[in-house]
PDB file of N, CA and C in Angstrom:
ATOM      1  N   UNK A   1     -45.799   9.631 -16.733  1.00  0.00           N
ATOM      2  CA  UNK A   1     -45.769  10.300 -15.440  1.00  0.00           C
ATOM      3  C   UNK A   1     -45.611  11.797 -15.633  1.00  0.00           C
ATOM      4  N   UNK A   2     -46.158  12.550 -14.730  1.00  0.00           N
ATOM      5  CA  UNK A   2     -46.053  14.009 -14.787  1.00  0.00           C
ATOM      6  C   UNK A   2     -44.635  14.450 -14.457  1.00  0.00           C
ATOM      7  N   UNK A   3     -44.175  15.501 -15.146  1.00  0.00           N
ATOM      8  CA  UNK A   3     -42.858  16.058 -14.859  1.00  0.00           C
ATOM      9  C   UNK A   3     -42.927  17.144 -13.798  1.00  0.00           C
ATOM     10  N   UNK A   4     -44.067  17.822 -13.701  1.00  0.00           N
ATOM     11  CA  UNK A   4     -44.208  18.889 -12.720  1.00  0.00           C
ATOM     12  C   UNK A   4     -43.992  18.322 -11.324  1.00  0.00           C
ATOM     13  N   UNK A   5     -43.107  18.941 -10.559  1.00  0.00           N
ATOM     14  CA  UNK A   5     -42.792  18.460  -9.222  1.00  0.00           C
ATOM     15  C   UNK A   5     -41.757  17.353  -9.180  1.00  0.00           C
ATOM     16  N   UNK A   6     -41.292  16.885 -10.332  1.00  0.00           N
ATOM     17  CA  UNK A   6     -40.272  15.834 -10.357  1.00  0.00           C
ATOM     18  C   UNK A   6     -38.959  16.426  -9.846  1.00  0.00           C
ATOM     19  N   UNK A   7     -38.215  15.683  -9.025  1.00  0.00           N
ATOM     20  CA  UNK A   7     -36.991  16.246  -8.445  1.00  0.00           C
ATOM     21  C   UNK A   7     -35.877  16.521  -9.456  1.00  0.00           C
ATOM     22  N   UNK A   8     -35.970  16.029 -10.690  1.00  0.00           N
ATOM     23  CA  UNK A   8     -34.950  16.334 -11.690  1.00  0.00           C
ATOM     24  C   UNK A   8     -35.093  17.765 -12.221  1.00  0.00           C
ATOM     25  N   UNK A   9     -36.279  18.326 -12.163  1.00  0.00           N
ATOM     26  CA  UNK A   9     -36.516  19.669 -12.671  1.00  0.00           C
ATOM     27  C   UNK A   9     -35.646  20.662 -11.907  1.00  0.00           C
ATOM     28  N   UNK A  10     -34.882  21.458 -12.654  1.00  0.00           N
ATOM     29  CA  UNK A  10     -34.039  22.473 -12.034  1.00  0.00           C
ATOM     30  C   UNK A  10     -32.684  22.551 -12.697  1.00  0.00           C
ATOM     31  N   UNK A  11     -31.788  23.273 -12.066  1.00  0.00           N
ATOM     32  CA  UNK A  11     -30.417  23.441 -12.559  1.00  0.00           C
ATOM     33  C   UNK A  11     -29.487  22.575 -11.724  1.00  0.00           C
ATOM     34  N   UNK A  12     -28.515  21.955 -12.397  1.00  0.00           N
ATOM     35  CA  UNK A  12     -27.597  21.031 -11.747  1.00  0.00           C
ATOM     36  C   UNK A  12     -26.168  21.311 -12.197  1.00  0.00           C
ATOM     37  N   UNK A  13     -25.218  20.936 -11.369  1.00  0.00           N
ATOM     38  CA  UNK A  13     -23.809  20.879 -11.767  1.00  0.00           C
ATOM     39  C   UNK A  13     -23.491  19.407 -11.927  1.00  0.00           C
ATOM     40  N   UNK A  14     -23.106  19.025 -13.128  1.00  0.00           N
ATOM     41  CA  UNK A  14     -22.883  17.615 -13.457  1.00  0.00           C
ATOM     42  C   UNK A  14     -21.388  17.322 -13.524  1.00  0.00           C
ATOM     43  N   UNK A  15     -20.957  16.343 -12.769  1.00  0.00           N
ATOM     44  CA  UNK A  15     -19.578  15.856 -12.813  1.00  0.00           C
ATOM     45  C   UNK A  15     -19.619  14.489 -13.478  1.00  0.00           C
ATOM     46  N   UNK A  16     -19.217  14.443 -14.736  1.00  0.00           N
ATOM     47  CA  UNK A  16     -19.326  13.193 -15.495  1.00  0.00           C
ATOM     48  C   UNK A  16     -18.349  12.121 -15.039  1.00  0.00           C
ATOM     49  N   UNK A  17     -17.306  12.502 -14.282  1.00  0.00           N
ATOM     50  CA  UNK A  17     -16.349  11.509 -13.789  1.00  0.00           C
ATOM     51  C   UNK A  17     -15.739  12.013 -12.491  1.00  0.00           C
ATOM     52  N   UNK A  18     -16.366  11.695 -11.380  1.00  0.00           N
ATOM     53  CA  UNK A  18     -15.918  12.203 -10.077  1.00  0.00           C
ATOM     54  C   UNK A  18     -14.589  11.603  -9.630  1.00  0.00           C
ATOM     55  N   UNK A  19     -14.078  10.580 -10.328  1.00  0.00           N
ATOM     56  CA  UNK A  19     -12.794   9.995  -9.957  1.00  0.00           C
ATOM     57  C   UNK A  19     -11.627  10.827 -10.480  1.00  0.00           C
ATOM     58  N   UNK A  20     -11.896  11.784 -11.363  1.00  0.00           N
ATOM     59  CA  UNK A  20     -10.860  12.660 -11.913  1.00  0.00           C
ATOM     60  C   UNK A  20     -11.184  14.112 -11.549  1.00  0.00           C
ATOM     61  N   UNK A  21     -10.515  14.660 -10.533  1.00  0.00           N
ATOM     62  CA  UNK A  21     -10.834  16.013 -10.069  1.00  0.00           C
ATOM     63  C   UNK A  21     -10.681  17.091 -11.146  1.00  0.00           C
ATOM     64  N   UNK A  22      -9.822  16.892 -12.127  1.00  0.00           N
ATOM     65  CA  UNK A  22      -9.615  17.904 -13.171  1.00  0.00           C
ATOM     66  C   UNK A  22     -10.666  17.825 -14.276  1.00  0.00           C
ATOM     67  N   UNK A  23     -11.549  16.843 -14.191  1.00  0.00           N
ATOM     68  CA  UNK A  23     -12.602  16.676 -15.194  1.00  0.00           C
ATOM     69  C   UNK A  23     -13.489  17.926 -15.224  1.00  0.00           C
ATOM     70  N   UNK A  24     -13.716  18.517 -16.409  1.00  0.00           N
ATOM     71  CA  UNK A  24     -14.562  19.718 -16.438  1.00  0.00           C
ATOM     72  C   UNK A  24     -16.017  19.395 -16.079  1.00  0.00           C
ATOM     73  N   UNK A  25     -16.610  20.301 -15.324  1.00  0.00           N
ATOM     74  CA  UNK A  25     -18.005  20.147 -14.929  1.00  0.00           C
ATOM     75  C   UNK A  25     -18.915  20.635 -16.038  1.00  0.00           C
ATOM     76  N   UNK A  26     -20.150  20.203 -15.994  1.00  0.00           N
ATOM     77  CA  UNK A  26     -21.150  20.644 -16.963  1.00  0.00           C
ATOM     78  C   UNK A  26     -22.318  21.241 -16.180  1.00  0.00           C
ATOM     79  N   UNK A  27     -22.847  22.346 -16.671  1.00  0.00           N
ATOM     80  CA  UNK A  27     -24.041  22.942 -16.085  1.00  0.00           C
ATOM     81  C   UNK A  27     -25.219  22.479 -16.917  1.00  0.00           C
ATOM     82  N   UNK A  28     -26.256  21.951 -16.245  1.00  0.00           N
ATOM     83  CA  UNK A  28     -27.427  21.464 -16.973  1.00  0.00           C
ATOM     84  C   UNK A  28     -28.703  22.024 -16.377  1.00  0.00           C
ATOM     85  N   UNK A  29     -29.727  22.056 -17.206  1.00  0.00           N
ATOM     86  CA  UNK A  29     -31.059  22.453 -16.779  1.00  0.00           C
ATOM     87  C   UNK A  29     -32.038  21.426 -17.330  1.00  0.00           C
ATOM     88  N   UNK A  30     -32.877  20.895 -16.457  1.00  0.00           N
ATOM     89  CA  UNK A  30     -33.969  20.009 -16.860  1.00  0.00           C
ATOM     90  C   UNK A  30     -35.258  20.780 -16.579  1.00  0.00           C
ATOM     91  N   UNK A  31     -36.018  21.056 -17.629  1.00  0.00           N
ATOM     92  CA  UNK A  31     -37.222  21.870 -17.470  1.00  0.00           C
ATOM     93  C   UNK A  31     -38.447  20.996 -17.214  1.00  0.00           C
ATOM     94  N   UNK A  32     -39.489  21.601 -16.663  1.00  0.00           N
ATOM     95  CA  UNK A  32     -40.723  20.882 -16.345  1.00  0.00           C
ATOM     96  C   UNK A  32     -41.451  20.413 -17.598  1.00  0.00           C
ATOM     97  N   UNK A  33     -41.124  21.003 -18.760  1.00  0.00           N
ATOM     98  CA  UNK A  33     -41.780  20.540 -19.987  1.00  0.00           C
ATOM     99  C   UNK A  33     -40.930  19.533 -20.757  1.00  0.00           C
ATOM    100  N   UNK A  34     -39.886  18.989 -20.112  1.00  0.00           N
ATOM    101  CA  UNK A  34     -39.146  17.877 -20.684  1.00  0.00           C
ATOM    102  C   UNK A  34     -37.906  18.207 -21.492  1.00  0.00           C
ATOM    103  N   UNK A  35     -37.438  19.441 -21.456  1.00  0.00           N
ATOM    104  CA  UNK A  35     -36.203  19.783 -22.169  1.00  0.00           C
ATOM    105  C   UNK A  35     -34.993  19.613 -21.265  1.00  0.00           C
ATOM    106  N   UNK A  36     -33.871  19.256 -21.874  1.00  0.00           N
ATOM    107  CA  UNK A  36     -32.597  19.126 -21.178  1.00  0.00           C
ATOM    108  C   UNK A  36     -31.608  19.969 -21.954  1.00  0.00           C
ATOM    109  N   UNK A  37     -30.948  20.891 -21.266  1.00  0.00           N
ATOM    110  CA  UNK A  37     -29.942  21.739 -21.891  1.00  0.00           C
ATOM    111  C   UNK A  37     -28.691  21.679 -21.039  1.00  0.00           C
ATOM    112  N   UNK A  38     -27.543  21.509 -21.662  1.00  0.00           N
ATOM    113  CA  UNK A  38     -26.296  21.450 -20.915  1.00  0.00           C
ATOM    114  C   UNK A  38     -25.182  22.168 -21.640  1.00  0.00           C
ATOM    115  N   UNK A  39     -24.276  22.730 -20.865  1.00  0.00           N
ATOM    116  CA  UNK A  39     -23.088  23.369 -21.431  1.00  0.00           C
ATOM    117  C   UNK A  39     -21.906  23.018 -20.538  1.00  0.00           C
ATOM    118  N   UNK A  40     -20.792  22.655 -21.174  1.00  0.00           N
ATOM    119  CA  UNK A  40     -19.594  22.267 -20.446  1.00  0.00           C
ATOM    120  C   UNK A  40     -18.514  23.319 -20.634  1.00  0.00           C
ATOM    121  N   UNK A  41     -17.508  23.250 -19.795  1.00  0.00           N
ATOM    122  CA  UNK A  41     -16.349  24.125 -19.921  1.00  0.00           C
ATOM    123  C   UNK A  41     -15.820  24.033 -21.350  1.00  0.00           C
ATOM    124  N   UNK A  42     -15.524  25.145 -21.958  1.00  0.00           N
ATOM    125  CA  UNK A  42     -15.064  25.152 -23.343  1.00  0.00           C
ATOM    126  C   UNK A  42     -16.195  25.362 -24.327  1.00  0.00           C
ATOM    127  N   UNK A  43     -17.446  25.339 -23.842  1.00  0.00           N
ATOM    128  CA  UNK A  43     -18.573  25.658 -24.697  1.00  0.00           C
ATOM    129  C   UNK A  43     -19.284  24.496 -25.358  1.00  0.00           C
ATOM    130  N   UNK A  44     -18.869  23.247 -25.118  1.00  0.00           N
ATOM    131  CA  UNK A  44     -19.603  22.144 -25.732  1.00  0.00           C
ATOM    132  C   UNK A  44     -21.005  22.084 -25.126  1.00  0.00           C
ATOM    133  N   UNK A  45     -21.965  21.702 -25.956  1.00  0.00           N
ATOM    134  CA  UNK A  45     -23.356  21.701 -25.520  1.00  0.00           C
ATOM    135  C   UNK A  45     -23.977  20.318 -25.653  1.00  0.00           C
ATOM    136  N   UNK A  46     -25.030  20.104 -24.882  1.00  0.00           N
ATOM    137  CA  UNK A  46     -25.859  18.910 -24.981  1.00  0.00           C
ATOM    138  C   UNK A  46     -27.306  19.384 -24.953  1.00  0.00           C
ATOM    139  N   UNK A  47     -28.089  18.888 -25.882  1.00  0.00           N
ATOM    140  CA  UNK A  47     -29.498  19.273 -25.967  1.00  0.00           C
ATOM    141  C   UNK A  47     -30.310  17.995 -26.097  1.00  0.00           C
ATOM    142  N   UNK A  48     -31.426  17.944 -25.385  1.00  0.00           N
ATOM    143  CA  UNK A  48     -32.235  16.745 -25.488  1.00  0.00           C
ATOM    144  C   UNK A  48     -33.538  16.855 -24.742  1.00  0.00           C
ATOM    145  N   UNK A  49     -34.092  15.686 -24.478  1.00  0.00           N
ATOM    146  CA  UNK A  49     -35.376  15.589 -23.800  1.00  0.00           C
ATOM    147  C   UNK A  49     -35.268  14.574 -22.672  1.00  0.00           C
ATOM    148  N   UNK A  50     -36.193  14.706 -21.734  1.00  0.00           N
ATOM    149  CA  UNK A  50     -36.281  13.734 -20.658  1.00  0.00           C
ATOM    150  C   UNK A  50     -37.747  13.495 -20.338  1.00  0.00           C
ATOM    151  N   UNK A  51     -38.005  12.327 -19.776  1.00  0.00           N
ATOM    152  CA  UNK A  51     -39.361  12.024 -19.330  1.00  0.00           C
ATOM    153  C   UNK A  51     -39.293  11.249 -18.027  1.00  0.00           C
ATOM    154  N   UNK A  52     -40.223  11.548 -17.153  1.00  0.00           N
ATOM    155  CA  UNK A  52     -40.295  10.859 -15.870  1.00  0.00           C
ATOM    156  C   UNK A  52     -40.700   9.408 -16.104  1.00  0.00           C
ATOM    157  N   UNK A  53     -40.028   8.503 -15.400  1.00  0.00           N
ATOM    158  CA  UNK A  53     -40.397   7.086 -15.451  1.00  0.00           C
ATOM    159  C   UNK A  53     -40.836   6.596 -14.078  1.00  0.00           C
ATOM    160  N   UNK A  54     -40.700   7.452 -13.079  1.00  0.00           N
ATOM    161  CA  UNK A  54     -41.090   7.149 -11.708  1.00  0.00           C
ATOM    162  C   UNK A  54     -40.965   8.407 -10.876  1.00  0.00           C
ATOM    163  N   UNK A  55     -41.278   8.333  -9.587  1.00  0.00           N
ATOM    164  CA  UNK A  55     -41.228   9.521  -8.731  1.00  0.00           C
ATOM    165  C   UNK A  55     -39.839  10.159  -8.641  1.00  0.00           C
ATOM    166  N   UNK A  56     -38.764   9.355  -8.776  1.00  0.00           N
ATOM    167  CA  UNK A  56     -37.398   9.889  -8.727  1.00  0.00           C
ATOM    168  C   UNK A  56     -36.552   9.414  -9.891  1.00  0.00           C
ATOM    169  N   UNK A  57     -37.178   8.838 -10.919  1.00  0.00           N
ATOM    170  CA  UNK A  57     -36.423   8.305 -12.047  1.00  0.00           C
ATOM    171  C   UNK A  57     -36.884   8.941 -13.352  1.00  0.00           C
ATOM    172  N   UNK A  58     -35.991   8.891 -14.344  1.00  0.00           N
ATOM    173  CA  UNK A  58     -36.292   9.493 -15.640  1.00  0.00           C
ATOM    174  C   UNK A  58     -35.451   8.838 -16.721  1.00  0.00           C
ATOM    175  N   UNK A  59     -35.903   8.978 -17.956  1.00  0.00           N
ATOM    176  CA  UNK A  59     -35.136   8.560 -19.129  1.00  0.00           C
ATOM    177  C   UNK A  59     -34.735   9.824 -19.878  1.00  0.00           C
ATOM    178  N   UNK A  60     -33.489   9.868 -20.364  1.00  0.00           N
ATOM    179  CA  UNK A  60     -33.005  11.027 -21.110  1.00  0.00           C
ATOM    180  C   UNK A  60     -32.439  10.578 -22.454  1.00  0.00           C
ATOM    181  N   UNK A  61     -32.612  11.433 -23.458  1.00  0.00           N
ATOM    182  CA  UNK A  61     -31.973  11.246 -24.759  1.00  0.00           C
ATOM    183  C   UNK A  61     -31.375  12.591 -25.140  1.00  0.00           C
ATOM    184  N   UNK A  62     -30.066  12.601 -25.368  1.00  0.00           N
ATOM    185  CA  UNK A  62     -29.343  13.843 -25.646  1.00  0.00           C
ATOM    186  C   UNK A  62     -28.574  13.737 -26.954  1.00  0.00           C
ATOM    187  N   UNK A  63     -28.365  14.863 -27.572  1.00  0.00           N
ATOM    188  CA  UNK A  63     -27.514  14.956 -28.756  1.00  0.00           C
ATOM    189  C   UNK A  63     -26.417  15.964 -28.474  1.00  0.00           C
ATOM    190  N   UNK A  64     -25.194  15.573 -28.795  1.00  0.00           N
ATOM    191  CA  UNK A  64     -24.027  16.405 -28.544  1.00  0.00           C
ATOM    192  C   UNK A  64     -23.242  16.505 -29.847  1.00  0.00           C
ATOM    193  N   UNK A  65     -23.137  17.713 -30.433  1.00  0.00           N
ATOM    194  CA  UNK A  65     -22.329  17.854 -31.651  1.00  0.00           C
ATOM    195  C   UNK A  65     -20.874  17.506 -31.348  1.00  0.00           C
ATOM    196  N   UNK A  66     -20.208  16.946 -32.326  1.00  0.00           N
ATOM    197  CA  UNK A  66     -18.800  16.578 -32.155  1.00  0.00           C
ATOM    198  C   UNK A  66     -17.932  17.606 -32.886  1.00  0.00           C
ATOM    199  N   UNK A  67     -17.678  18.761 -32.235  1.00  0.00           N
ATOM    200  CA  UNK A  67     -16.907  19.793 -32.922  1.00  0.00           C
ATOM    201  C   UNK A  67     -15.419  19.482 -32.949  1.00  0.00           C
ATOM    202  N   UNK A  68     -14.818  19.731 -34.089  1.00  0.00           N
ATOM    203  CA  UNK A  68     -13.374  19.645 -34.222  1.00  0.00           C
ATOM    204  C   UNK A  68     -12.941  20.955 -34.861  1.00  0.00           C
ATOM    205  N   UNK A  69     -12.078  21.670 -34.171  1.00  0.00           N
ATOM    206  CA  UNK A  69     -11.680  23.000 -34.617  1.00  0.00           C
ATOM    207  C   UNK A  69     -11.176  22.972 -36.056  1.00  0.00           C
ATOM    208  N   UNK A  70     -11.741  23.862 -36.876  1.00  0.00           N
ATOM    209  CA  UNK A  70     -11.303  23.996 -38.257  1.00  0.00           C
ATOM    210  C   UNK A  70     -11.832  22.932 -39.205  1.00  0.00           C
ATOM    211  N   UNK A  71     -12.735  22.078 -38.726  1.00  0.00           N
ATOM    212  CA  UNK A  71     -13.263  21.002 -39.569  1.00  0.00           C
ATOM    213  C   UNK A  71     -14.777  21.164 -39.652  1.00  0.00           C
ATOM    214  N   UNK A  72     -15.348  20.965 -40.845  1.00  0.00           N
ATOM    215  CA  UNK A  72     -16.811  21.033 -40.946  1.00  0.00           C
ATOM    216  C   UNK A  72     -17.458  19.985 -40.043  1.00  0.00           C
ATOM    217  N   UNK A  73     -18.768  20.089 -39.871  1.00  0.00           N
ATOM    218  CA  UNK A  73     -19.521  19.165 -39.030  1.00  0.00           C
ATOM    219  C   UNK A  73     -19.139  17.718 -39.314  1.00  0.00           C
ATOM    220  N   UNK A  74     -18.767  16.989 -38.264  1.00  0.00           N
ATOM    221  CA  UNK A  74     -18.322  15.601 -38.446  1.00  0.00           C
ATOM    222  C   UNK A  74     -19.247  14.583 -37.801  1.00  0.00           C
ATOM    223  N   UNK A  75     -20.327  15.036 -37.210  1.00  0.00           N
ATOM    224  CA  UNK A  75     -21.263  14.097 -36.615  1.00  0.00           C
ATOM    225  C   UNK A  75     -21.661  14.523 -35.223  1.00  0.00           C
ATOM    226  N   UNK A  76     -22.326  13.614 -34.548  1.00  0.00           N
ATOM    227  CA  UNK A  76     -22.790  13.910 -33.198  1.00  0.00           C
ATOM    228  C   UNK A  76     -22.867  12.643 -32.377  1.00  0.00           C
ATOM    229  N   UNK A  77     -22.845  12.844 -31.078  1.00  0.00           N
ATOM    230  CA  UNK A  77     -23.035  11.735 -30.157  1.00  0.00           C
ATOM    231  C   UNK A  77     -24.492  11.739 -29.712  1.00  0.00           C
ATOM    232  N   UNK A  78     -25.051  10.554 -29.603  1.00  0.00           N
ATOM    233  CA  UNK A  78     -26.400  10.394 -29.057  1.00  0.00           C
ATOM    234  C   UNK A  78     -26.234   9.645 -27.739  1.00  0.00           C
ATOM    235  N   UNK A  79     -26.690  10.274 -26.675  1.00  0.00           N
ATOM    236  CA  UNK A  79     -26.567   9.693 -25.348  1.00  0.00           C
ATOM    237  C   UNK A  79     -27.960   9.319 -24.860  1.00  0.00           C
ATOM    238  N   UNK A  80     -28.099   8.073 -24.426  1.00  0.00           N
ATOM    239  CA  UNK A  80     -29.365   7.608 -23.861  1.00  0.00           C
ATOM    240  C   UNK A  80     -29.073   7.103 -22.457  1.00  0.00           C
ATOM    241  N   UNK A  81     -29.834   7.609 -21.495  1.00  0.00           N
ATOM    242  CA  UNK A  81     -29.549   7.216 -20.128  1.00  0.00           C
ATOM    243  C   UNK A  81     -30.780   7.134 -19.263  1.00  0.00           C
ATOM    244  N   UNK A  82     -30.561   6.632 -18.066  1.00  0.00           N
ATOM    245  CA  UNK A  82     -31.590   6.586 -17.048  1.00  0.00           C
ATOM    246  C   UNK A  82     -31.066   7.356 -15.848  1.00  0.00           C
ATOM    247  N   UNK A  83     -31.931   8.130 -15.242  1.00  0.00           N
ATOM    248  CA  UNK A  83     -31.555   8.977 -14.115  1.00  0.00           C
ATOM    249  C   UNK A  83     -32.294   8.511 -12.875  1.00  0.00           C
ATOM    250  N   UNK A  84     -31.579   8.485 -11.763  1.00  0.00           N
ATOM    251  CA  UNK A  84     -32.230   8.262 -10.477  1.00  0.00           C
ATOM    252  C   UNK A  84     -31.764   9.353  -9.530  1.00  0.00           C
ATOM    253  N   UNK A  85     -32.705  10.188  -9.108  1.00  0.00           N
ATOM    254  CA  UNK A  85     -32.411  11.267  -8.171  1.00  0.00           C
ATOM    255  C   UNK A  85     -32.387  10.685  -6.764  1.00  0.00           C
ATOM    256  N   UNK A  86     -31.374  11.068  -5.990  1.00  0.00           N
ATOM    257  CA  UNK A  86     -31.257  10.584  -4.609  1.00  0.00           C
ATOM    258  C   UNK A  86     -32.484  10.999  -3.803  1.00  0.00           C
ATOM    259  N   UNK A  87     -32.767  10.233  -2.762  1.00  0.00           N
ATOM    260  CA  UNK A  87     -33.940  10.521  -1.923  1.00  0.00           C
ATOM    261  C   UNK A  87     -33.936  11.939  -1.362  1.00  0.00           C
ATOM    262  N   UNK A  88     -32.718  12.450  -1.046  1.00  0.00           N
ATOM    263  CA  UNK A  88     -32.643  13.803  -0.488  1.00  0.00           C
ATOM    264  C   UNK A  88     -32.722  14.885  -1.569  1.00  0.00           C
ATOM    265  N   UNK A  89     -32.748  14.483  -2.845  1.00  0.00           N
ATOM    266  CA  UNK A  89     -32.893  15.423  -3.948  1.00  0.00           C
ATOM    267  C   UNK A  89     -31.661  16.241  -4.277  1.00  0.00           C
ATOM    268  N   UNK A  90     -30.509  15.897  -3.685  1.00  0.00           N
ATOM    269  CA  UNK A  90     -29.305  16.703  -3.866  1.00  0.00           C
ATOM    270  C   UNK A  90     -28.337  16.166  -4.919  1.00  0.00           C
ATOM    271  N   UNK A  91     -28.571  14.978  -5.413  1.00  0.00           N
ATOM    272  CA  UNK A  91     -27.671  14.395  -6.413  1.00  0.00           C
ATOM    273  C   UNK A  91     -28.451  13.367  -7.235  1.00  0.00           C
ATOM    274  N   UNK A  92     -27.825  12.927  -8.318  1.00  0.00           N
ATOM    275  CA  UNK A  92     -28.428  11.854  -9.095  1.00  0.00           C
ATOM    276  C   UNK A  92     -27.342  11.022  -9.747  1.00  0.00           C
ATOM    277  N   UNK A  93     -27.694   9.797 -10.100  1.00  0.00           N
ATOM    278  CA  UNK A  93     -26.820   8.934 -10.896  1.00  0.00           C
ATOM    279  C   UNK A  93     -27.498   8.757 -12.244  1.00  0.00           C
ATOM    280  N   UNK A  94     -26.684   8.532 -13.275  1.00  0.00           N
ATOM    281  CA  UNK A  94     -27.254   8.434 -14.615  1.00  0.00           C
ATOM    282  C   UNK A  94     -26.391   7.561 -15.520  1.00  0.00           C
ATOM    283  N   UNK A  95     -26.505   6.237 -15.399  1.00  0.00           N
ATOM    284  CA  UNK A  95     -25.800   5.388 -16.358  1.00  0.00           C
ATOM    285  C   UNK A  95     -26.330   5.656 -17.766  1.00  0.00           C
ATOM    286  N   UNK A  96     -25.438   5.597 -18.754  1.00  0.00           N
ATOM    287  CA  UNK A  96     -25.855   5.921 -20.123  1.00  0.00           C
ATOM    288  C   UNK A  96     -25.074   5.130 -21.154  1.00  0.00           C
ATOM    289  N   UNK A  97     -25.615   5.088 -22.354  1.00  0.00           N
ATOM    290  CA  UNK A  97     -24.913   4.527 -23.501  1.00  0.00           C
ATOM    291  C   UNK A  97     -24.619   5.672 -24.460  1.00  0.00           C
ATOM    292  N   UNK A  98     -23.661   5.449 -25.345  1.00  0.00           N
ATOM    293  CA  UNK A  98     -23.210   6.458 -26.286  1.00  0.00           C
ATOM    294  C   UNK A  98     -23.208   5.878 -27.689  1.00  0.00           C
ATOM    295  N   UNK A  99     -23.799   6.607 -28.610  1.00  0.00           N
ATOM    296  CA  UNK A  99     -23.812   6.213 -30.015  1.00  0.00           C
ATOM    297  C   UNK A  99     -23.244   7.382 -30.820  1.00  0.00           C
ATOM    298  N   UNK A 100     -22.381   7.109 -31.777  1.00  0.00           N
ATOM    299  CA  UNK A 100     -21.812   8.161 -32.615  1.00  0.00           C
ATOM    300  C   UNK A 100     -22.443   8.073 -33.996  1.00  0.00           C
ATOM    301  N   UNK A 101     -23.024   9.202 -34.439  1.00  0.00           N
ATOM    302  CA  UNK A 101     -23.662   9.270 -35.752  1.00  0.00           C
ATOM    303  C   UNK A 101     -22.860  10.168 -36.676  1.00  0.00           C
ATOM    304  N   UNK A 102     -22.655   9.715 -37.909  1.00  0.00           N
ATOM    305  CA  UNK A 102     -22.004  10.519 -38.940  1.00  0.00           C
ATOM    306  C   UNK A 102     -23.006  11.544 -39.477  1.00  0.00           C
ATOM    307  N   UNK A 103     -22.543  12.567 -40.215  1.00  0.00           N
ATOM    308  CA  UNK A 103     -23.460  13.575 -40.761  1.00  0.00           C
ATOM    309  C   UNK A 103     -24.586  12.982 -41.615  1.00  0.00           C
ATOM    310  N   UNK A 104     -24.354  11.819 -42.257  1.00  0.00           N
ATOM    311  CA  UNK A 104     -25.399  11.218 -43.089  1.00  0.00           C
ATOM    312  C   UNK A 104     -26.374  10.361 -42.281  1.00  0.00           C
ATOM    313  N   UNK A 105     -26.193  10.326 -40.947  1.00  0.00           N
ATOM    314  CA  UNK A 105     -27.104   9.584 -40.085  1.00  0.00           C
ATOM    315  C   UNK A 105     -26.689   8.156 -39.810  1.00  0.00           C
ATOM    316  N   UNK A 106     -25.636   7.664 -40.469  1.00  0.00           N
ATOM    317  CA  UNK A 106     -25.190   6.302 -40.182  1.00  0.00           C
ATOM    318  C   UNK A 106     -24.568   6.246 -38.792  1.00  0.00           C
ATOM    319  N   UNK A 107     -24.716   5.110 -38.156  1.00  0.00           N
ATOM    320  CA  UNK A 107     -24.292   4.944 -36.771  1.00  0.00           C
ATOM    321  C   UNK A 107     -23.085   4.019 -36.682  1.00  0.00           C
ATOM    322  N   UNK A 108     -22.218   4.340 -35.726  1.00  0.00           N
ATOM    323  CA  UNK A 108     -21.076   3.460 -35.450  1.00  0.00           C
ATOM    324  C   UNK A 108     -21.464   2.382 -34.460  1.00  0.00           C
ATOM    325  N   UNK A 109     -22.704   2.406 -33.998  1.00  0.00           N
ATOM    326  CA  UNK A 109     -23.171   1.451 -33.002  1.00  0.00           C
ATOM    327  C   UNK A 109     -23.209   2.095 -31.633  1.00  0.00           C
ATOM    328  N   UNK A 110     -23.849   1.414 -30.712  1.00  0.00           N
ATOM    329  CA  UNK A 110     -24.002   1.947 -29.372  1.00  0.00           C
ATOM    330  C   UNK A 110     -22.948   1.324 -28.470  1.00  0.00           C
ATOM    331  N   UNK A 111     -22.326   2.157 -27.651  1.00  0.00           N
ATOM    332  CA  UNK A 111     -21.284   1.685 -26.754  1.00  0.00           C
ATOM    333  C   UNK A 111     -21.867   1.510 -25.368  1.00  0.00           C
ATOM    334  N   UNK A 112     -21.325   0.533 -24.629  1.00  0.00           N
ATOM    335  CA  UNK A 112     -21.852   0.089 -23.346  1.00  0.00           C
ATOM    336  C   UNK A 112     -22.182   1.134 -22.319  1.00  0.00           C
ATOM    337  N   UNK A 113     -22.742   0.663 -21.248  1.00  0.00           N
ATOM    338  CA  UNK A 113     -23.211   1.522 -20.169  1.00  0.00           C
ATOM    339  C   UNK A 113     -22.031   2.137 -19.434  1.00  0.00           C
ATOM    340  N   UNK A 114     -22.102   3.434 -19.240  1.00  0.00           N
ATOM    341  CA  UNK A 114     -21.117   4.196 -18.482  1.00  0.00           C
ATOM    342  C   UNK A 114     -21.859   4.904 -17.363  1.00  0.00           C
ATOM    343  N   UNK A 115     -21.229   5.052 -16.212  1.00  0.00           N
ATOM    344  CA  UNK A 115     -21.888   5.782 -15.129  1.00  0.00           C
ATOM    345  C   UNK A 115     -21.224   7.111 -14.911  1.00  0.00           C
TER     346      UNK A 115
END
């Protein structure tokens, strides 16, 4: 499906857990050429790709470095999710799974769906 004109394209404020008001928000951008860039409070980043799967739906794959202050690179999280943009285009839901990869590429396995 074409990404041009897809309602996910643009800048968003992402609240990964709306049940916790103190949860830091993340600013994200989904570009028309399929890139996903995100930055959260404190400077953590998420970089990945997305593709349209329907007029208001998409699949995303993101990589998030797992920084630990004062420690060399310890791995990254791989997030795979599905996005559904609301009909009014003002919000979206995105259940996802999380996989943790060590620096050598070995995986701890994929953890269940989170919304």
